[in-house]
Coordinates of C-alpha atoms and ligand atoms in Angstrom, one line a residue:
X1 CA 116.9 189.9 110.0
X2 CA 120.6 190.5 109.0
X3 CA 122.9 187.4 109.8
X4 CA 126.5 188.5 111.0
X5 CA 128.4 186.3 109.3
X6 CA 131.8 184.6 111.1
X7 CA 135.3 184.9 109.9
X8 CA 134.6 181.7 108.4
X9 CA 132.4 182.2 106.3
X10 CA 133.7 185.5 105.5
X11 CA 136.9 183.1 104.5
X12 CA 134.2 181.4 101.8
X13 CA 132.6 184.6 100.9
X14 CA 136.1 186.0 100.0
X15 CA 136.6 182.8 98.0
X16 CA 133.4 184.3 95.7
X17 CA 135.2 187.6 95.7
X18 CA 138.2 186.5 94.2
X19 CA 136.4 184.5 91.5
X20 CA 133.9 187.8 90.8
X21 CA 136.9 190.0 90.5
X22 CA 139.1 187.8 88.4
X23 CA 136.1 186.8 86.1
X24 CA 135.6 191.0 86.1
X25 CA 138.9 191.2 85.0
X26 CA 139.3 189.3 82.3
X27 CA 135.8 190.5 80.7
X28 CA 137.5 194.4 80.6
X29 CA 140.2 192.6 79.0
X30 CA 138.4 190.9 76.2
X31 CA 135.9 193.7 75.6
X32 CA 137.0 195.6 72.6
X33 CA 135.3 197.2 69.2
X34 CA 133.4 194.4 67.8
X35 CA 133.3 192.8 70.4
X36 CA 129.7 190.7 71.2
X37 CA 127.9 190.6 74.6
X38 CA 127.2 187.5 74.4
X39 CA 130.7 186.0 73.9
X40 CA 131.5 188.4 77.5
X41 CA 128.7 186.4 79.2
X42 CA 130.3 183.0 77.3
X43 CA 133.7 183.7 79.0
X44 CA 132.0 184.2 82.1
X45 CA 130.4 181.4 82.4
X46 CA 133.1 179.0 81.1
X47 CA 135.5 180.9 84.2
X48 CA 132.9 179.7 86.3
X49 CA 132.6 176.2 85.7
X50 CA 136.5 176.3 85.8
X51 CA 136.3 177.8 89.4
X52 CA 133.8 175.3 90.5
X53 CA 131.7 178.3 91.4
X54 CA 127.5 179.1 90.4
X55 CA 125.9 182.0 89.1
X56 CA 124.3 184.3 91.4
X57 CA 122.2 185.6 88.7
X58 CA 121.4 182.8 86.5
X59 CA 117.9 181.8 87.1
X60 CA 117.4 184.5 89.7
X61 CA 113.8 185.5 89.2
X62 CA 112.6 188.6 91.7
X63 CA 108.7 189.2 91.4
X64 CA 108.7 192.0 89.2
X65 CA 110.8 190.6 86.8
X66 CA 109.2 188.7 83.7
X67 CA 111.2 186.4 83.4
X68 CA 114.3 184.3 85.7
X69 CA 117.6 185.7 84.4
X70 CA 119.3 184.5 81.6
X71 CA 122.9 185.5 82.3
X72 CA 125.7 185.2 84.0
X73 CA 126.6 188.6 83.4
X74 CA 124.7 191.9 83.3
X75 CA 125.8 194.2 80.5
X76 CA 124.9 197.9 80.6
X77 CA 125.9 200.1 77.3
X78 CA 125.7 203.8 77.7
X79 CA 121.9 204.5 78.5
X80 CA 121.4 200.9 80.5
X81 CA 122.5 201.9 84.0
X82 CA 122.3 198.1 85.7
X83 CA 120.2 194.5 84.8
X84 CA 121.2 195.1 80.9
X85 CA 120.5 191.2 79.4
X86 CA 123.9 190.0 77.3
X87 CA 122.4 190.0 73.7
X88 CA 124.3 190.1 70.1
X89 CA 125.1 193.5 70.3
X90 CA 129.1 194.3 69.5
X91 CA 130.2 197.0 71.7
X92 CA 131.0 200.2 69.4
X93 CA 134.1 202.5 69.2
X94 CA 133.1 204.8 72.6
X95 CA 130.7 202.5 74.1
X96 CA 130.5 202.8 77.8
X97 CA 130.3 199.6 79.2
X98 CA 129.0 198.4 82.9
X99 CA 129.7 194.9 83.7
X100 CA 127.9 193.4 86.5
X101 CA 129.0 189.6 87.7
X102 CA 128.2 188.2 90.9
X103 CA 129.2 184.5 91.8
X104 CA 128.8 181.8 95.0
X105 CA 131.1 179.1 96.5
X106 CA 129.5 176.8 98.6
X107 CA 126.5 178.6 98.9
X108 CA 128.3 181.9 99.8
X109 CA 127.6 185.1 97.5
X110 CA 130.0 187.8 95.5
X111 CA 128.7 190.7 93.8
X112 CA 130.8 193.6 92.0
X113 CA 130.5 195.5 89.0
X114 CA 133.0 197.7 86.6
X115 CA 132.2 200.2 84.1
X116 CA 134.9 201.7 81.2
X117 CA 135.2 202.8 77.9
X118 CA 136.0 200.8 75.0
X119 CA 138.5 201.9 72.3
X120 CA 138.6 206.2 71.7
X121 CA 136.6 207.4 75.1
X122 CA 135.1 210.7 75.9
X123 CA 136.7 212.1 78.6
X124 CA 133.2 212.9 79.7
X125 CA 132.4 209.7 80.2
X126 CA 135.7 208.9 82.0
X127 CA 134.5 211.6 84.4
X128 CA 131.3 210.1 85.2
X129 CA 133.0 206.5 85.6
X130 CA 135.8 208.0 87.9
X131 CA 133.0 210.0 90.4
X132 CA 131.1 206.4 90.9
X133 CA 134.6 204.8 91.3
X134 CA 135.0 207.6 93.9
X135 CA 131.7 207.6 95.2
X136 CA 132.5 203.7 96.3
X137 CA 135.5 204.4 98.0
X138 CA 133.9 207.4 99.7
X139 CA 130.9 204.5 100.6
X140 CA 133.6 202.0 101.5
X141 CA 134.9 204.0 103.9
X142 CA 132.3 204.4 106.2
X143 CA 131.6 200.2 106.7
X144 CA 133.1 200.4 110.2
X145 CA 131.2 199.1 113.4
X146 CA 129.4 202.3 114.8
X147 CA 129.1 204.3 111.8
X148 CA 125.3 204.2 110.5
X149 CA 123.8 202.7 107.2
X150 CA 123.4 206.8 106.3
X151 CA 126.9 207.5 106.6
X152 CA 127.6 205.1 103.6
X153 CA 124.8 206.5 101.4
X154 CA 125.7 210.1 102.6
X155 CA 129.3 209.6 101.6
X156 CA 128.0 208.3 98.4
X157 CA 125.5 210.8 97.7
X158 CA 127.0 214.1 98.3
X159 CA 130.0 212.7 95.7
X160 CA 127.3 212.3 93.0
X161 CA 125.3 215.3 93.6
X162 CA 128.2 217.4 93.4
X163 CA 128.8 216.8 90.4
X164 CA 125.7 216.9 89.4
X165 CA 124.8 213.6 88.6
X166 CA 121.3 211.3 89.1
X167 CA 121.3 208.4 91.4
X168 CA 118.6 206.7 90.2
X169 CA 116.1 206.5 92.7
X170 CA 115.1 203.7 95.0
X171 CA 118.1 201.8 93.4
X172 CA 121.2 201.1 95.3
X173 CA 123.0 198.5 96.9
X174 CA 122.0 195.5 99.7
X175 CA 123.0 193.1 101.9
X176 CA 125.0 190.0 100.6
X177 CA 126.0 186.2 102.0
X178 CA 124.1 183.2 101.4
X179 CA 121.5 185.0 99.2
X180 CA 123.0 187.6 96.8
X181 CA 120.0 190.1 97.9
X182 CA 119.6 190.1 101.6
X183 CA 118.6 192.6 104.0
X184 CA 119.3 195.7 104.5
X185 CA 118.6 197.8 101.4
X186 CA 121.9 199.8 100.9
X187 CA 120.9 203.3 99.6
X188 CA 122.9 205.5 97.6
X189 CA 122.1 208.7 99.6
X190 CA 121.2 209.0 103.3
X191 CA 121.8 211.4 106.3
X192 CA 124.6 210.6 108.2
X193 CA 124.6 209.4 111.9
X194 CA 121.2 207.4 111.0
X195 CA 120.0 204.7 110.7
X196 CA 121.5 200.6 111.1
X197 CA 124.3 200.2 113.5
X198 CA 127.2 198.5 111.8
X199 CA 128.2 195.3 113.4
X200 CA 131.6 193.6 112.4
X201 CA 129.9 190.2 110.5
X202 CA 127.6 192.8 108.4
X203 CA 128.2 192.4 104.8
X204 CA 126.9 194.9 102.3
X205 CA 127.0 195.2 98.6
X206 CA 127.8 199.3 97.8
X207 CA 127.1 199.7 94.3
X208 CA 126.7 203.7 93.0
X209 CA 124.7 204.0 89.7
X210 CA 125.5 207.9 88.3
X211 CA 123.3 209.1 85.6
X212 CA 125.3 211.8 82.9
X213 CA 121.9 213.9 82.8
X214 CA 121.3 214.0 86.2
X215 CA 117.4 212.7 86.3
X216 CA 116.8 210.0 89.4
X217 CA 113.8 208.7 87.4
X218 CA 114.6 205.8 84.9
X219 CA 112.8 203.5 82.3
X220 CA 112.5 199.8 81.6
X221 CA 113.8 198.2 78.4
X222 CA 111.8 196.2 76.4
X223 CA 113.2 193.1 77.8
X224 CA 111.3 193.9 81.4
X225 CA 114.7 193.6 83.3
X226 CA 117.3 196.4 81.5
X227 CA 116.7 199.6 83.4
X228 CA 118.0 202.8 81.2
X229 CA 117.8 206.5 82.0
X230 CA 115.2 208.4 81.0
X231 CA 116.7 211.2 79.2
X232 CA 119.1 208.9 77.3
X233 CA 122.2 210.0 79.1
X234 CA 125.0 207.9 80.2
X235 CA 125.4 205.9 83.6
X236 CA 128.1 204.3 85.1
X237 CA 127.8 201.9 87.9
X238 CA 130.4 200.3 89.8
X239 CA 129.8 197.5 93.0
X240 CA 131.8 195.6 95.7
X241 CA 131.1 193.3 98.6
X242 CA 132.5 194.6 101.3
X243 CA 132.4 193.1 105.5
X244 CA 132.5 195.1 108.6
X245 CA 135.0 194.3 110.6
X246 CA 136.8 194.9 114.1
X247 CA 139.6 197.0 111.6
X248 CA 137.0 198.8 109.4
X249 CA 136.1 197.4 105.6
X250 CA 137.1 194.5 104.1
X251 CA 136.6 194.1 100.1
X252 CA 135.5 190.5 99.6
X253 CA 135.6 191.4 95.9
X254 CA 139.1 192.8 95.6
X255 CA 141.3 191.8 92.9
Ligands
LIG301 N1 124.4 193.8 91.5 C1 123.1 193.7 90.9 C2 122.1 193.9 91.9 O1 122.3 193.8 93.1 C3 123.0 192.3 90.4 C4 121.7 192.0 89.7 S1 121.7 190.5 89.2 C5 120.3 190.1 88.4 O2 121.0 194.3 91.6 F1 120.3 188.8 88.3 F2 119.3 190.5 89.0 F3 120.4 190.7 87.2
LIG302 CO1 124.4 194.0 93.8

């Protein structure tokens, strides 16, 4: 069932946004050589408590995982395309970085994620960051009532294939309100025109994972929850919440 949420609690939901993208924010600003994941998920969490706001994925515990969560943050260097666990590592001169955050305010969800370079980047990897950045806007786009759950993974789709990237199969984004993963399962490919009907009060997190190497097939880290590209290739993955409404898309999670 998908819940159409009023402009109320859209109101509260945008409350979460704002705390997701400042928290966001001021993780890309600390992040720098030397840097430790663990001090990004620190900061994180200390925003949080500051906000009066929760985790969404503290705790969180889906079946196939081994074990609930333990982060506020997900951290995904190079390889790690989304679910990378904050650990000691200190992010390296180059290291591409995807930082995932998602947070709730009375009960109501956030969810976005960033990816960039830290200190001297490859331009190639400022290419792959800029087509998923481009790939959500295209995907953003389409969240107006009439338009099709397709036309949002189409619009994302055809930006990554283009360019030759993976999309990492069965992997994509989802509904979002009172529980950060609620129906419908958002793809990051589809044929336009079919299927869901968008109805204003829908609210869908888009996030586009590109893979460098351009496999769709991926691997799990060690850890059971990290999930890393096959071929050891880059990935870059960037998120927003976004509402239908009567005068198209709304970003929840908009600076
Ligand atoms: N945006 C990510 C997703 O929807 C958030 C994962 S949170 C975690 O999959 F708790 F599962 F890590
Ligand atoms: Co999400």
């Amino acid at each position: 069932m998908i819940e159409l949420k009023s402009e109320h609690e859209l109101a509260v939901m945008r409350e979460a946004g704002r705390v997701v993208a400042k928290v966001l924010n001021a993780v890309r600003e600390r992040a720098s050589v030397g840097t430790d994941l663990l001090e990004l998920d620190e900061l994180a969490s200390t925003m949080l408590d500051e906000a009066g706001a929760k985790s969404s994925f503290r705790h969180y515990h889906p079946n196939w995982a081994p074990m609930p969560y333990p982060g506020v943050l997900c951290t995904s260097v190079n390889d790690a395309i989304v679910h990378g666990i904050p650990t000691g590592y200190r992010l390296r001169d180059g290291d591409l970085c995807s930082v995932d955050f998602g947070a709730a305010v009375d009960g109501w969800h956030g969810d976005a994620a960033i990816s960039f370079v830290v200190g001297a980047a490859d331009p190639v990897d400022l290419e792959l960051i800029a087509t998923a950045e481009r790939g959500l806007a295209a995907g953003i786009a389409q969240v107006k009532p009439g338009n099709r759950l397709g036309d949002i993974g189409h619009a994302i789709g055809v930006i990554g294939r283009k360019a030759g990237y993976g999309l990492t199969a069965d992997h994509g984004g989802h509904g979002v309100g009172r529980a950060m993963h609620e129906a419908p399962h958002v793809p990051n490919e589809g044929q336009p025109g079919k299927g869901l009907k968008l109805r204003p009060g829908m609210v869908f997190a888009i996030e586009p994972m590109f893979t460098a190497g351009g496999r769709d097939d991926y691997r799990y880290g060690d850890d059971g929850w990290t999930i890393l590209t096959s071929d050891g290739s880059r990935a870059a993955h960037v998120e927003h919440t976004v509402a239908v409404t009567e005068d198209g898309p709304r970003i929840l999670t908009a600076p």
